[in-house]
mmCIF file of C-alpha atoms in Angstrom:
data_model
loop_
_atom_site.group_PDB
_atom_site.id
_atom_site.type_symbol
_atom_site.label_atom_id
_atom_site.label_comp_id
_atom_site.label_asym_id
_atom_site.label_seq_id
_atom_site.Cartn_x
_atom_site.Cartn_y
_atom_site.Cartn_z
ATOM 1 C CA UNK A 50 0.128 -0.124 -0.162
ATOM 2 C CA UNK A 51 1.382 3.292 -1.005
ATOM 3 C CA UNK A 52 1.592 6.628 0.919
ATOM 4 C CA UNK A 53 -0.919 7.967 -0.602
ATOM 5 C CA UNK A 54 -3.112 5.014 -0.205
ATOM 6 C CA UNK A 55 -3.318 5.667 3.556
ATOM 7 C CA UNK A 56 -3.949 9.186 3.551
ATOM 8 C CA UNK A 57 -7.108 9.684 5.649
ATOM 9 C CA UNK A 58 -9.507 11.791 4.011
ATOM 10 C CA UNK A 59 -12.974 11.324 5.936
ATOM 11 C CA UNK A 60 -13.123 9.830 9.669
ATOM 12 C CA UNK A 61 -10.867 6.502 9.743
ATOM 13 C CA UNK A 62 -11.345 6.507 5.969
ATOM 14 C CA UNK A 63 -8.612 6.466 3.468
ATOM 15 C CA UNK A 64 -7.982 6.967 0.106
ATOM 16 C CA UNK A 65 -7.629 3.618 -0.038
ATOM 17 C CA UNK A 66 -11.170 2.997 1.480
ATOM 18 C CA UNK A 67 -12.522 5.728 -0.887
ATOM 19 C CA UNK A 68 -11.345 4.167 -3.795
ATOM 20 C CA UNK A 69 -13.137 0.752 -3.126
ATOM 21 C CA UNK A 70 -16.158 2.456 -1.794
ATOM 22 C CA UNK A 71 -16.008 4.462 -5.209
ATOM 23 C CA UNK A 72 -16.346 1.556 -7.420
ATOM 24 C CA UNK A 73 -20.296 1.174 -6.147
ATOM 25 C CA UNK A 74 -20.515 4.884 -5.747
ATOM 26 C CA UNK A 75 -22.271 5.856 -8.994
ATOM 27 C CA UNK A 76 -24.568 8.838 -9.514
ATOM 28 C CA UNK A 77 -28.136 7.380 -9.528
ATOM 29 C CA UNK A 78 -26.839 4.593 -7.408
ATOM 30 C CA UNK A 79 -28.834 3.484 -4.068
ATOM 31 C CA UNK A 80 -29.799 6.712 -1.668
ATOM 32 C CA UNK A 81 -28.446 4.546 1.086
ATOM 33 C CA UNK A 82 -24.918 4.447 -0.739
ATOM 34 C CA UNK A 83 -25.048 7.867 -0.913
ATOM 35 C CA UNK A 84 -25.814 8.671 2.582
ATOM 36 C CA UNK A 85 -22.767 6.454 3.362
ATOM 37 C CA UNK A 86 -21.170 8.606 1.055
ATOM 38 C CA UNK A 87 -22.015 12.088 2.955
ATOM 39 C CA UNK A 88 -21.747 10.976 6.636
ATOM 40 C CA UNK A 89 -18.458 9.019 6.190
ATOM 41 C CA UNK A 90 -16.355 11.080 4.092
ATOM 42 C CA UNK A 91 -17.980 14.661 3.823
ATOM 43 C CA UNK A 92 -19.458 14.815 7.024
ATOM 44 C CA UNK A 93 -16.765 13.283 8.846
ATOM 45 C CA UNK A 94 -14.082 15.225 7.123
ATOM 46 C CA UNK A 95 -15.390 18.887 7.667
ATOM 47 C CA UNK A 96 -16.609 17.451 11.419
ATOM 48 C CA UNK A 97 -13.059 16.948 12.381
ATOM 49 C CA UNK A 98 -11.039 19.192 10.715
ATOM 50 C CA UNK A 99 -13.168 22.232 10.881
ATOM 51 C CA UNK A 100 -16.522 21.914 13.093
ATOM 52 C CA UNK A 101 -15.519 20.098 16.367
ATOM 53 C CA UNK A 102 -12.364 22.446 16.436
ATOM 54 C CA UNK A 103 -14.674 25.600 16.247
ATOM 55 C CA UNK A 104 -16.372 23.820 19.252
ATOM 56 C CA UNK A 105 -13.873 23.796 21.388
ATOM 57 C CA UNK A 106 -13.029 27.489 20.961
ATOM 58 C CA UNK A 107 -16.595 28.480 21.560
ATOM 59 C CA UNK A 108 -16.383 26.435 24.850
ATOM 60 C CA UNK A 109 -13.514 28.515 26.196
ATOM 61 C CA UNK A 110 -14.886 31.566 24.490
ATOM 62 C CA UNK A 111 -13.926 34.990 26.650
ATOM 63 C CA UNK A 112 -14.887 37.238 23.473
ATOM 64 C CA UNK A 113 -11.414 38.382 23.288
ATOM 65 C CA UNK A 114 -10.561 37.885 19.884
ATOM 66 C CA UNK A 115 -11.746 33.956 19.395
ATOM 67 C CA UNK A 116 -13.885 35.395 16.677
ATOM 68 C CA UNK A 117 -10.655 35.857 14.243
ATOM 69 C CA UNK A 118 -9.610 32.253 14.724
ATOM 70 C CA UNK A 119 -13.554 30.826 14.519
ATOM 71 C CA UNK A 120 -14.006 33.009 11.101
ATOM 72 C CA UNK A 121 -10.557 32.425 9.694
ATOM 73 C CA UNK A 122 -11.605 28.574 9.533
ATOM 74 C CA UNK A 123 -15.480 29.614 8.729
ATOM 75 C CA UNK A 124 -13.462 31.242 5.539
ATOM 76 C CA UNK A 125 -11.658 28.324 4.204
ATOM 77 C CA UNK A 126 -14.677 25.873 4.872
ATOM 78 C CA UNK A 127 -16.787 27.724 2.666
ATOM 79 C CA UNK A 128 -14.063 27.487 -0.232
ATOM 80 C CA UNK A 129 -14.646 23.748 0.226
ATOM 81 C CA UNK A 130 -18.113 23.552 0.538
ATOM 82 C CA UNK A 131 -18.732 25.876 -2.805
ATOM 83 C CA UNK A 132 -15.514 23.876 -4.420
ATOM 84 C CA UNK A 133 -17.321 20.384 -3.360
ATOM 85 C CA UNK A 134 -20.580 21.223 -4.638
ATOM 86 C CA UNK A 135 -19.007 22.397 -8.025
ATOM 87 C CA UNK A 136 -16.687 19.720 -8.394
ATOM 88 C CA UNK A 137 -14.131 22.236 -8.804
ATOM 89 C CA UNK A 138 -10.279 21.768 -7.716
ATOM 90 C CA UNK A 139 -7.805 24.604 -6.690
ATOM 91 C CA UNK A 140 -4.611 24.249 -8.430
ATOM 92 C CA UNK A 141 -1.720 26.955 -8.589
ATOM 93 C CA UNK A 142 -1.692 28.328 -12.147
ATOM 94 C CA UNK A 143 0.000 31.688 -14.024
ATOM 95 C CA UNK A 144 -2.680 31.451 -16.623
ATOM 96 C CA UNK A 145 -6.503 29.619 -16.862
ATOM 97 C CA UNK A 146 -5.183 27.884 -19.987
ATOM 98 C CA UNK A 147 -2.989 26.001 -17.579
ATOM 99 C CA UNK A 148 -5.916 24.533 -16.522
ATOM 100 C CA UNK A 149 -7.289 21.214 -16.362
ATOM 101 C CA UNK A 150 -11.119 20.768 -16.946
ATOM 102 C CA UNK A 151 -12.616 20.994 -13.402
ATOM 103 C CA UNK A 152 -10.140 23.087 -12.079
ATOM 104 C CA UNK A 153 -9.555 26.929 -11.031
ATOM 105 C CA UNK A 154 -6.762 29.201 -10.063
ATOM 106 C CA UNK A 155 -8.552 32.205 -8.371
ATOM 107 C CA UNK A 156 -10.443 31.680 -5.047
ATOM 108 C CA UNK A 157 -12.397 35.019 -4.806
ATOM 109 C CA UNK A 158 -15.299 33.924 -7.839
ATOM 110 C CA UNK A 159 -15.641 30.646 -5.817
ATOM 111 C CA UNK A 160 -16.070 32.467 -2.523
ATOM 112 C CA UNK A 161 -18.137 35.285 -3.874
ATOM 113 C CA UNK A 162 -20.351 33.035 -5.036
ATOM 114 C CA UNK A 163 -20.974 31.090 -2.197
ATOM 115 C CA UNK A 164 -21.969 33.878 -0.436
ATOM 116 C CA UNK A 165 -24.605 35.408 -3.415
ATOM 117 C CA UNK A 166 -26.130 32.142 -4.218
ATOM 118 C CA UNK A 167 -26.293 29.869 -1.444
ATOM 119 C CA UNK A 168 -29.182 29.443 1.184
ATOM 120 C CA UNK A 169 -29.198 31.117 3.669
ATOM 121 C CA UNK A 170 -26.024 33.155 3.212
ATOM 122 C CA UNK A 171 -27.579 34.971 -0.336
ATOM 123 C CA UNK A 172 -30.776 36.782 2.037
ATOM 124 C CA UNK A 173 -27.556 38.625 3.398
ATOM 125 C CA UNK A 174 -25.082 38.828 0.690
ATOM 126 C CA UNK A 175 -27.310 40.388 -1.343
ATOM 127 C CA UNK A 176 -24.901 42.174 -3.339
ATOM 128 C CA UNK A 177 -21.893 40.743 -5.439
ATOM 129 C CA UNK A 178 -19.918 44.019 -4.558
ATOM 130 C CA UNK A 179 -20.788 43.388 -0.200
ATOM 131 C CA UNK A 180 -19.431 39.743 -0.744
ATOM 132 C CA UNK A 181 -16.408 40.826 -2.931
ATOM 133 C CA UNK A 182 -15.796 43.476 0.045
ATOM 134 C CA UNK A 183 -16.008 40.849 2.787
ATOM 135 C CA UNK A 184 -14.033 38.250 0.755
ATOM 136 C CA UNK A 185 -11.255 40.782 0.516
ATOM 137 C CA UNK A 186 -11.567 42.731 4.144
ATOM 138 C CA UNK A 187 -12.477 39.537 6.145
ATOM 139 C CA UNK A 188 -11.753 36.276 4.613
ATOM 140 C CA UNK A 189 -8.072 37.503 2.791
ATOM 141 C CA UNK A 190 -7.247 40.063 5.371
ATOM 142 C CA UNK A 191 -8.004 37.103 8.164
ATOM 143 C CA UNK A 192 -6.445 34.503 6.288
ATOM 144 C CA UNK A 193 -2.661 36.602 5.363
ATOM 145 C CA UNK A 194 -2.806 39.126 8.302
ATOM 146 C CA UNK A 195 -4.707 38.048 10.502
ATOM 147 C CA UNK A 196 -6.666 41.009 10.937
ATOM 148 C CA UNK A 197 -9.399 42.876 8.929
ATOM 149 C CA UNK A 198 -9.527 45.657 7.074
ATOM 150 C CA UNK A 199 -11.580 48.455 5.832
ATOM 151 C CA UNK A 200 -13.749 48.854 9.325
ATOM 152 C CA UNK A 201 -14.862 45.237 9.479
ATOM 153 C CA UNK A 202 -15.820 44.192 12.643
ATOM 154 C CA UNK A 203 -16.119 40.697 14.451
ATOM 155 C CA UNK A 204 -18.960 40.077 16.615
ATOM 156 C CA UNK A 205 -20.460 36.758 18.537
ATOM 157 C CA UNK A 206 -24.072 37.677 18.339
ATOM 158 C CA UNK A 207 -26.714 39.337 16.461
ATOM 159 C CA UNK A 208 -30.133 39.745 14.907
ATOM 160 C CA UNK A 209 -31.397 36.511 14.340
ATOM 161 C CA UNK A 210 -30.828 34.930 11.012
ATOM 162 C CA UNK A 211 -28.656 37.978 10.237
ATOM 163 C CA UNK A 212 -25.007 37.257 9.083
ATOM 164 C CA UNK A 213 -23.982 40.525 8.353
ATOM 165 C CA UNK A 214 -25.080 44.330 8.939
ATOM 166 C CA UNK A 215 -23.338 45.922 5.769
ATOM 167 C CA UNK A 216 -24.318 49.736 6.983
ATOM 168 C CA UNK A 217 -21.860 48.870 10.064
ATOM 169 C CA UNK A 218 -19.758 46.823 8.543
ATOM 170 C CA UNK A 219 -20.060 43.847 11.381
ATOM 171 C CA UNK A 220 -20.001 40.492 10.756
ATOM 172 C CA UNK A 221 -22.166 38.274 13.513
ATOM 173 C CA UNK A 222 -19.935 35.009 13.991
ATOM 174 C CA UNK A 223 -22.550 33.000 15.578
ATOM 175 C CA UNK A 224 -25.293 33.461 13.056
ATOM 176 C CA UNK A 225 -22.156 32.849 10.132
ATOM 177 C CA UNK A 226 -21.637 29.380 11.799
ATOM 178 C CA UNK A 227 -25.489 28.875 12.316
ATOM 179 C CA UNK A 228 -25.904 29.444 8.447
ATOM 180 C CA UNK A 229 -23.110 26.903 7.586
ATOM 181 C CA UNK A 230 -24.414 25.052 9.206
ATOM 182 C CA UNK A 231 -27.648 25.178 7.331
ATOM 183 C CA UNK A 232 -26.266 24.628 4.279
ATOM 184 C CA UNK A 233 -24.509 21.175 5.186
ATOM 185 C CA UNK A 234 -27.868 19.831 5.822
ATOM 186 C CA UNK A 235 -28.992 21.602 2.992
ATOM 187 C CA UNK A 236 -26.366 19.959 0.870
ATOM 188 C CA UNK A 237 -26.835 16.355 2.755
ATOM 189 C CA UNK A 238 -30.452 16.188 0.991
ATOM 190 C CA UNK A 239 -29.507 17.519 -2.116
ATOM 191 C CA UNK A 240 -26.918 15.019 -2.761
ATOM 192 C CA UNK A 241 -28.638 11.964 -1.939
ATOM 193 C CA UNK A 242 -31.149 12.785 -4.545
ATOM 194 C CA UNK A 243 -28.981 14.709 -7.530
ATOM 195 C CA UNK A 244 -26.945 13.145 -10.239
ATOM 196 C CA UNK A 245 -25.020 16.287 -10.943
ATOM 197 C CA UNK A 246 -24.204 16.897 -7.475
ATOM 198 C CA UNK A 247 -23.170 13.138 -6.910
ATOM 199 C CA UNK A 248 -20.837 13.315 -10.211
ATOM 200 C CA UNK A 249 -19.044 16.785 -8.291
ATOM 201 C CA UNK A 250 -18.511 15.017 -5.370
ATOM 202 C CA UNK A 251 -16.906 11.891 -6.638
ATOM 203 C CA UNK A 252 -14.671 14.814 -8.531
ATOM 204 C CA UNK A 253 -14.065 16.129 -5.635
ATOM 205 C CA UNK A 254 -12.625 12.998 -3.329
ATOM 206 C CA UNK A 255 -11.376 11.734 -6.457
ATOM 207 C CA UNK A 256 -8.788 14.694 -6.265
ATOM 208 C CA UNK A 257 -8.421 14.622 -2.650
ATOM 209 C CA UNK A 258 -6.743 11.000 -3.194
ATOM 210 C CA UNK A 259 -4.547 12.479 -6.110
#
């Protein structure tokens, strides 16, 4: 078994497990198989790598800066969610011409598209300009500089179902977190019955295994 075969991609499942499971995981296959794929690979991956670490930070929240770490994790999760839905994979490249099928080199359109198109986010990100501003001054600034820019602030709580206040330039991180959980549950139901999402799912996890 190669080192790549032993790479863990979801829970205790390795690339070798994925390849064995994938043979039966075809678009339109039994719903039980797709439920298993979601739980054992997708949910297990994001639960252990994203959601559990966020929960641990939340449990020790003093509201003295933990929001920066939480939202930084949120922002990395957003790109994974959208790229999984589309079945596309990031690759460093100088030009679009250097990309293969289902590859992308710019995170901005993927991130902005998620905020503007996916429920429940699009109710708060009502314009592409707002989503682009959030991408640049929250997502990129947090990941590259450990700060926000443009007057953006991160607050723990806000009005119910309100993710951002564009006027005051405030992100309500707990509502952002709850919206991500809502999207994940939507994706679960949509994946089980949607062949296009199933094809995209296979492309994403094939890519994770090289």
